[in-house]
Amino acid sequence: MAHIVFAPAIQRHVASPARDIAAATVRSALDAVFELQPELRGYILDDQAQLRRHMAIFVDGRAIADRRGLGDALRQDSRVYVVQALSGG
């Protein structure tokens, strides 16, 4: 099962424990979490069900390529990390 973790900055707003999820894509992993915790959806996704601009998702240490469809593939042992994107200078 893929292991999904939400960064502490997200946890300040919506507590969400790390979970092991049986999922083939980032989208299906998030949907499984949202089914358990629907209040998290609006914080992670926008009204078009795309990843919000201020969010970033990493799978096995690499930023996902598909921010719109979230179709990046997961392996059974993937590590998914959902974080708030940082900006500034």
Tab-separated table of N, CA and C in Angstrom:
chain	number	residue	atom	x	y	z
A	1	MET	N	0.831	-1.186	0.000
A	1	MET	CA	0.000	0.000	0.000
A	1	MET	C	0.878	1.252	0.000
A	2	ALA	N	0.439	2.256	-0.726
A	2	ALA	CA	1.135	3.540	-0.722
A	2	ALA	C	0.930	4.194	0.647
A	3	HIS	N	1.921	4.928	1.086
A	3	HIS	CA	1.871	5.613	2.373
A	3	HIS	C	1.740	7.108	2.087
A	4	ILE	N	0.679	7.736	2.591
A	4	ILE	CA	0.447	9.157	2.339
A	4	ILE	C	0.558	9.941	3.645
A	5	VAL	N	1.322	11.038	3.565
A	5	VAL	CA	1.589	11.877	4.731
A	5	VAL	C	1.241	13.317	4.380
A	6	PHE	N	0.587	13.992	5.304
A	6	PHE	CA	0.277	15.413	5.152
A	6	PHE	C	1.198	16.202	6.079
A	7	ALA	N	1.867	17.205	5.529
A	7	ALA	CA	2.869	17.973	6.257
A	7	ALA	C	2.266	18.676	7.479
A	8	PRO	N	3.119	18.978	8.465
A	8	PRO	CA	2.641	19.661	9.666
A	8	PRO	C	1.924	20.983	9.391
A	9	ALA	N	2.339	21.728	8.372
A	9	ALA	CA	1.671	22.999	8.056
A	9	ALA	C	0.211	22.764	7.678
A	10	ILE	N	-0.085	21.656	7.048
A	10	ILE	CA	-1.475	21.311	6.711
A	10	ILE	C	-2.203	20.855	7.966
A	11	GLN	N	-1.516	20.113	8.797
A	11	GLN	CA	-2.117	19.569	10.022
A	11	GLN	C	-2.581	20.680	10.975
A	12	ARG	N	-1.958	21.852	10.867
A	12	ARG	CA	-2.403	22.969	11.716
A	12	ARG	C	-3.822	23.377	11.383
A	13	HIS	N	-4.218	23.176	10.136
A	13	HIS	CA	-5.557	23.574	9.684
A	13	HIS	C	-6.541	22.413	9.716
A	14	VAL	N	-6.096	21.248	9.269
A	14	VAL	CA	-6.954	20.056	9.232
A	14	VAL	C	-6.096	18.866	9.636
A	15	ALA	N	-6.308	18.383	10.844
A	15	ALA	CA	-5.535	17.230	11.309
A	15	ALA	C	-5.853	16.015	10.437
A	16	SER	N	-4.812	15.385	9.937
A	16	SER	CA	-4.992	14.207	9.093
A	16	SER	C	-3.808	13.280	9.311
A	17	PRO	N	-4.054	12.125	9.892
A	17	PRO	CA	-2.949	11.210	10.167
A	17	PRO	C	-2.382	10.610	8.879
A	18	ALA	N	-1.148	10.157	8.954
A	18	ALA	CA	-0.562	9.405	7.844
A	18	ALA	C	-1.381	8.124	7.675
A	19	ARG	N	-1.506	7.711	6.422
A	19	ARG	CA	-2.321	6.527	6.142
A	19	ARG	C	-1.658	5.661	5.084
A	20	ASP	N	-1.944	4.374	5.145
A	20	ASP	CA	-1.575	3.452	4.078
A	20	ASP	C	-2.819	3.256	3.231
A	21	ILE	N	-2.680	3.519	1.936
A	21	ILE	CA	-3.821	3.517	1.019
A	21	ILE	C	-3.518	2.619	-0.176
A	22	ALA	N	-4.452	1.754	-0.522
A	22	ALA	CA	-4.335	0.956	-1.744
A	22	ALA	C	-4.840	1.822	-2.889
A	23	ALA	N	-3.920	2.323	-3.717
A	23	ALA	CA	-4.291	3.229	-4.800
A	23	ALA	C	-3.267	3.135	-5.923
A	24	ALA	N	-3.747	3.308	-7.155
A	24	ALA	CA	-2.876	3.228	-8.332
A	24	ALA	C	-2.373	4.600	-8.779
A	25	THR	N	-3.077	5.672	-8.373
A	25	THR	CA	-2.692	7.028	-8.774
A	25	THR	C	-2.805	7.967	-7.574
A	26	VAL	N	-2.204	9.140	-7.731
A	26	VAL	CA	-2.316	10.163	-6.696
A	26	VAL	C	-3.784	10.516	-6.490
A	27	ARG	N	-4.529	10.672	-7.585
A	27	ARG	CA	-5.962	11.009	-7.481
A	27	ARG	C	-6.720	9.977	-6.660
A	28	SER	N	-6.506	8.711	-6.935
A	28	SER	CA	-7.257	7.685	-6.202
A	28	SER	C	-6.829	7.630	-4.732
A	29	ALA	N	-5.570	7.911	-4.443
A	29	ALA	CA	-5.125	7.959	-3.049
A	29	ALA	C	-5.791	9.114	-2.313
A	30	LEU	N	-5.793	10.294	-2.939
A	30	LEU	CA	-6.450	11.443	-2.313
A	30	LEU	C	-7.943	11.203	-2.145
A	31	ASP	N	-8.586	10.651	-3.163
A	31	ASP	CA	-10.021	10.374	-3.054
A	31	ASP	C	-10.325	9.439	-1.892
A	32	ALA	N	-9.455	8.463	-1.669
A	32	ALA	CA	-9.652	7.533	-0.547
A	32	ALA	C	-9.529	8.277	0.787
A	33	VAL	N	-8.572	9.195	0.877
A	33	VAL	CA	-8.425	9.988	2.100
A	33	VAL	C	-9.626	10.915	2.269
A	34	PHE	N	-10.065	11.548	1.196
A	34	PHE	CA	-11.200	12.472	1.273
A	34	PHE	C	-12.485	11.754	1.664
A	35	GLU	N	-12.602	10.490	1.286
A	35	GLU	CA	-13.779	9.714	1.686
A	35	GLU	C	-13.806	9.548	3.208
A	36	LEU	N	-12.636	9.383	3.793
A	36	LEU	CA	-12.530	9.246	5.242
A	36	LEU	C	-12.590	10.593	5.951
A	37	GLN	N	-12.115	11.630	5.264
A	37	GLN	CA	-12.003	12.945	5.871
A	37	GLN	C	-12.368	14.033	4.854
A	38	PRO	N	-13.654	14.217	4.578
A	38	PRO	CA	-14.093	15.135	3.524
A	38	PRO	C	-13.669	16.592	3.725
A	39	GLU	N	-13.468	17.036	4.939
A	39	GLU	CA	-13.089	18.427	5.186
A	39	GLU	C	-11.699	18.760	4.643
A	40	LEU	N	-10.904	17.766	4.355
A	40	LEU	CA	-9.567	17.973	3.826
A	40	LEU	C	-9.581	18.330	2.337
A	41	ARG	N	-10.602	17.884	1.608
A	41	ARG	CA	-10.687	18.088	0.163
A	41	ARG	C	-10.557	19.558	-0.240
A	42	GLY	N	-11.324	20.425	0.357
A	42	GLY	CA	-11.314	21.836	-0.005
A	42	GLY	C	-10.005	22.540	0.302
A	43	TYR	N	-9.256	21.988	1.194
A	43	TYR	CA	-7.969	22.587	1.511
A	43	TYR	C	-6.896	22.179	0.496
A	44	ILE	N	-7.006	20.968	-0.051
A	44	ILE	CA	-6.011	20.429	-0.979
A	44	ILE	C	-6.369	20.738	-2.440
A	45	LEU	N	-7.661	20.620	-2.785
A	45	LEU	CA	-8.109	20.801	-4.167
A	45	LEU	C	-8.952	22.057	-4.319
A	46	ASP	N	-8.914	22.646	-5.518
A	46	ASP	CA	-9.740	23.816	-5.795
A	46	ASP	C	-11.117	23.378	-6.295
A	47	ASP	N	-11.923	24.341	-6.750
A	47	ASP	CA	-13.282	24.024	-7.198
A	47	ASP	C	-13.323	23.261	-8.522
A	48	GLN	N	-12.183	23.127	-9.191
A	48	GLN	CA	-12.083	22.328	-10.420
A	48	GLN	C	-11.499	20.943	-10.129
A	49	ALA	N	-11.366	20.609	-8.846
A	49	ALA	CA	-10.776	19.343	-8.379
A	49	ALA	C	-9.321	19.183	-8.810
A	50	GLN	N	-8.642	20.325	-8.967
A	50	GLN	CA	-7.212	20.331	-9.278
A	50	GLN	C	-6.445	20.743	-8.027
A	51	LEU	N	-5.187	20.382	-7.989
A	51	LEU	CA	-4.354	20.725	-6.853
A	51	LEU	C	-4.271	22.244	-6.714
A	52	ARG	N	-4.529	22.744	-5.530
A	52	ARG	CA	-4.452	24.188	-5.298
A	52	ARG	C	-3.043	24.698	-5.564
A	53	ARG	N	-2.958	25.940	-5.971
A	53	ARG	CA	-1.690	26.553	-6.333
A	53	ARG	C	-0.667	26.523	-5.199
A	54	HIS	N	-1.140	26.670	-3.980
A	54	HIS	CA	-0.232	26.723	-2.831
A	54	HIS	C	0.114	25.348	-2.263
A	55	MET	N	-0.273	24.286	-2.974
A	55	MET	CA	0.002	22.922	-2.518
A	55	MET	C	1.003	22.245	-3.452
A	56	ALA	N	1.719	21.276	-2.921
A	56	ALA	CA	2.643	20.466	-3.721
A	56	ALA	C	2.545	19.022	-3.228
A	57	ILE	N	2.698	18.089	-4.154
A	57	ILE	CA	2.687	16.672	-3.804
A	57	ILE	C	3.936	16.030	-4.387
A	58	PHE	N	4.584	15.255	-3.558
A	58	PHE	CA	5.783	14.521	-3.965
A	58	PHE	C	5.504	13.026	-3.843
A	59	VAL	N	5.900	12.289	-4.858
A	59	VAL	CA	5.797	10.831	-4.835
A	59	VAL	C	7.211	10.289	-4.928
A	60	ASP	N	7.592	9.547	-3.921
A	60	ASP	CA	8.932	8.959	-3.863
A	60	ASP	C	10.014	10.017	-4.086
A	61	GLY	N	9.805	11.196	-3.481
A	61	GLY	CA	10.799	12.255	-3.520
A	61	GLY	C	10.773	13.146	-4.737
A	62	ARG	N	9.831	12.936	-5.664
A	62	ARG	CA	9.747	13.770	-6.877
A	62	ARG	C	8.388	14.453	-6.947
A	63	ALA	N	8.421	15.722	-7.354
A	63	ALA	CA	7.167	16.462	-7.516
A	63	ALA	C	6.329	15.804	-8.597
A	64	ILE	N	5.020	15.751	-8.371
A	64	ILE	CA	4.146	15.153	-9.381
A	64	ILE	C	4.149	16.006	-10.648
A	65	ALA	N	3.910	15.368	-11.770
A	65	ALA	CA	3.874	16.061	-13.066
A	65	ALA	C	2.466	16.536	-13.410
A	66	ASP	N	1.453	15.805	-12.972
A	66	ASP	CA	0.066	16.067	-13.363
A	66	ASP	C	-0.685	16.768	-12.230
A	67	ARG	N	-0.558	18.079	-12.145
A	67	ARG	CA	-1.233	18.839	-11.088
A	67	ARG	C	-2.737	18.977	-11.340
A	68	ARG	N	-3.162	18.810	-12.589
A	68	ARG	CA	-4.594	18.939	-12.913
A	68	ARG	C	-5.346	17.644	-12.672
A	69	GLY	N	-4.902	16.579	-13.312
A	69	GLY	CA	-5.613	15.307	-13.209
A	69	GLY	C	-5.145	14.420	-12.084
A	70	LEU	N	-3.965	14.727	-11.544
A	70	LEU	CA	-3.380	13.943	-10.455
A	70	LEU	C	-3.248	12.470	-10.816
A	71	GLY	N	-2.912	12.228	-12.087
A	71	GLY	CA	-2.829	10.865	-12.594
A	71	GLY	C	-1.473	10.200	-12.434
A	72	ASP	N	-0.541	10.834	-11.744
A	72	ASP	CA	0.771	10.221	-11.525
A	72	ASP	C	0.580	8.848	-10.872
A	73	ALA	N	1.298	7.866	-11.381
A	73	ALA	CA	1.158	6.488	-10.901
A	73	ALA	C	1.839	6.296	-9.553
A	74	LEU	N	1.264	5.413	-8.766
A	74	LEU	CA	1.840	5.006	-7.494
A	74	LEU	C	2.210	3.536	-7.566
A	75	ARG	N	3.315	3.212	-6.947
A	75	ARG	CA	3.664	1.802	-6.762
A	75	ARG	C	3.070	1.364	-5.426
A	76	GLN	N	3.094	0.086	-5.206
A	76	GLN	CA	2.546	-0.426	-3.955
A	76	GLN	C	3.307	0.106	-2.738
A	77	ASP	N	4.593	0.415	-2.914
A	77	ASP	CA	5.398	0.905	-1.794
A	77	ASP	C	5.715	2.399	-1.888
A	78	SER	N	4.961	3.142	-2.686
A	78	SER	CA	5.214	4.580	-2.857
A	78	SER	C	4.990	5.341	-1.565
A	79	ARG	N	5.754	6.427	-1.436
A	79	ARG	CA	5.604	7.367	-0.335
A	79	ARG	C	5.094	8.667	-0.937
A	80	VAL	N	3.943	9.106	-0.502
A	80	VAL	CA	3.311	10.325	-1.008
A	80	VAL	C	3.345	11.375	0.109
A	81	TYR	N	3.868	12.557	-0.218
A	81	TYR	CA	3.988	13.617	0.767
A	81	TYR	C	3.260	14.850	0.231
A	82	VAL	N	2.263	15.316	0.964
A	82	VAL	CA	1.463	16.478	0.571
A	82	VAL	C	1.897	17.642	1.449
A	83	VAL	N	2.347	18.721	0.797
A	83	VAL	CA	2.876	19.870	1.525
A	83	VAL	C	2.309	21.172	0.974
A	84	GLN	N	2.436	22.222	1.769
A	84	GLN	CA	2.141	23.552	1.274
A	84	GLN	C	3.360	24.042	0.522
A	85	ALA	N	3.151	24.548	-0.677
A	85	ALA	CA	4.257	25.095	-1.464
A	85	ALA	C	4.708	26.393	-0.815
A	86	LEU	N	5.996	26.659	-0.873
A	86	LEU	CA	6.548	27.883	-0.321
A	86	LEU	C	6.936	28.821	-1.434
A	87	SER	N	6.814	30.098	-1.178
A	87	SER	CA	7.250	31.093	-2.150
A	87	SER	C	7.852	32.259	-1.382
A	88	GLY	N	8.457	33.111	-2.087
A	88	GLY	CA	9.052	34.286	-1.462
A	88	GLY	C	10.464	34.491	-1.940
A	89	GLY	N	11.132	35.390	-1.331
A	89	GLY	CA	12.495	35.630	-1.782
A	89	GLY	C	13.290	36.506	-0.873
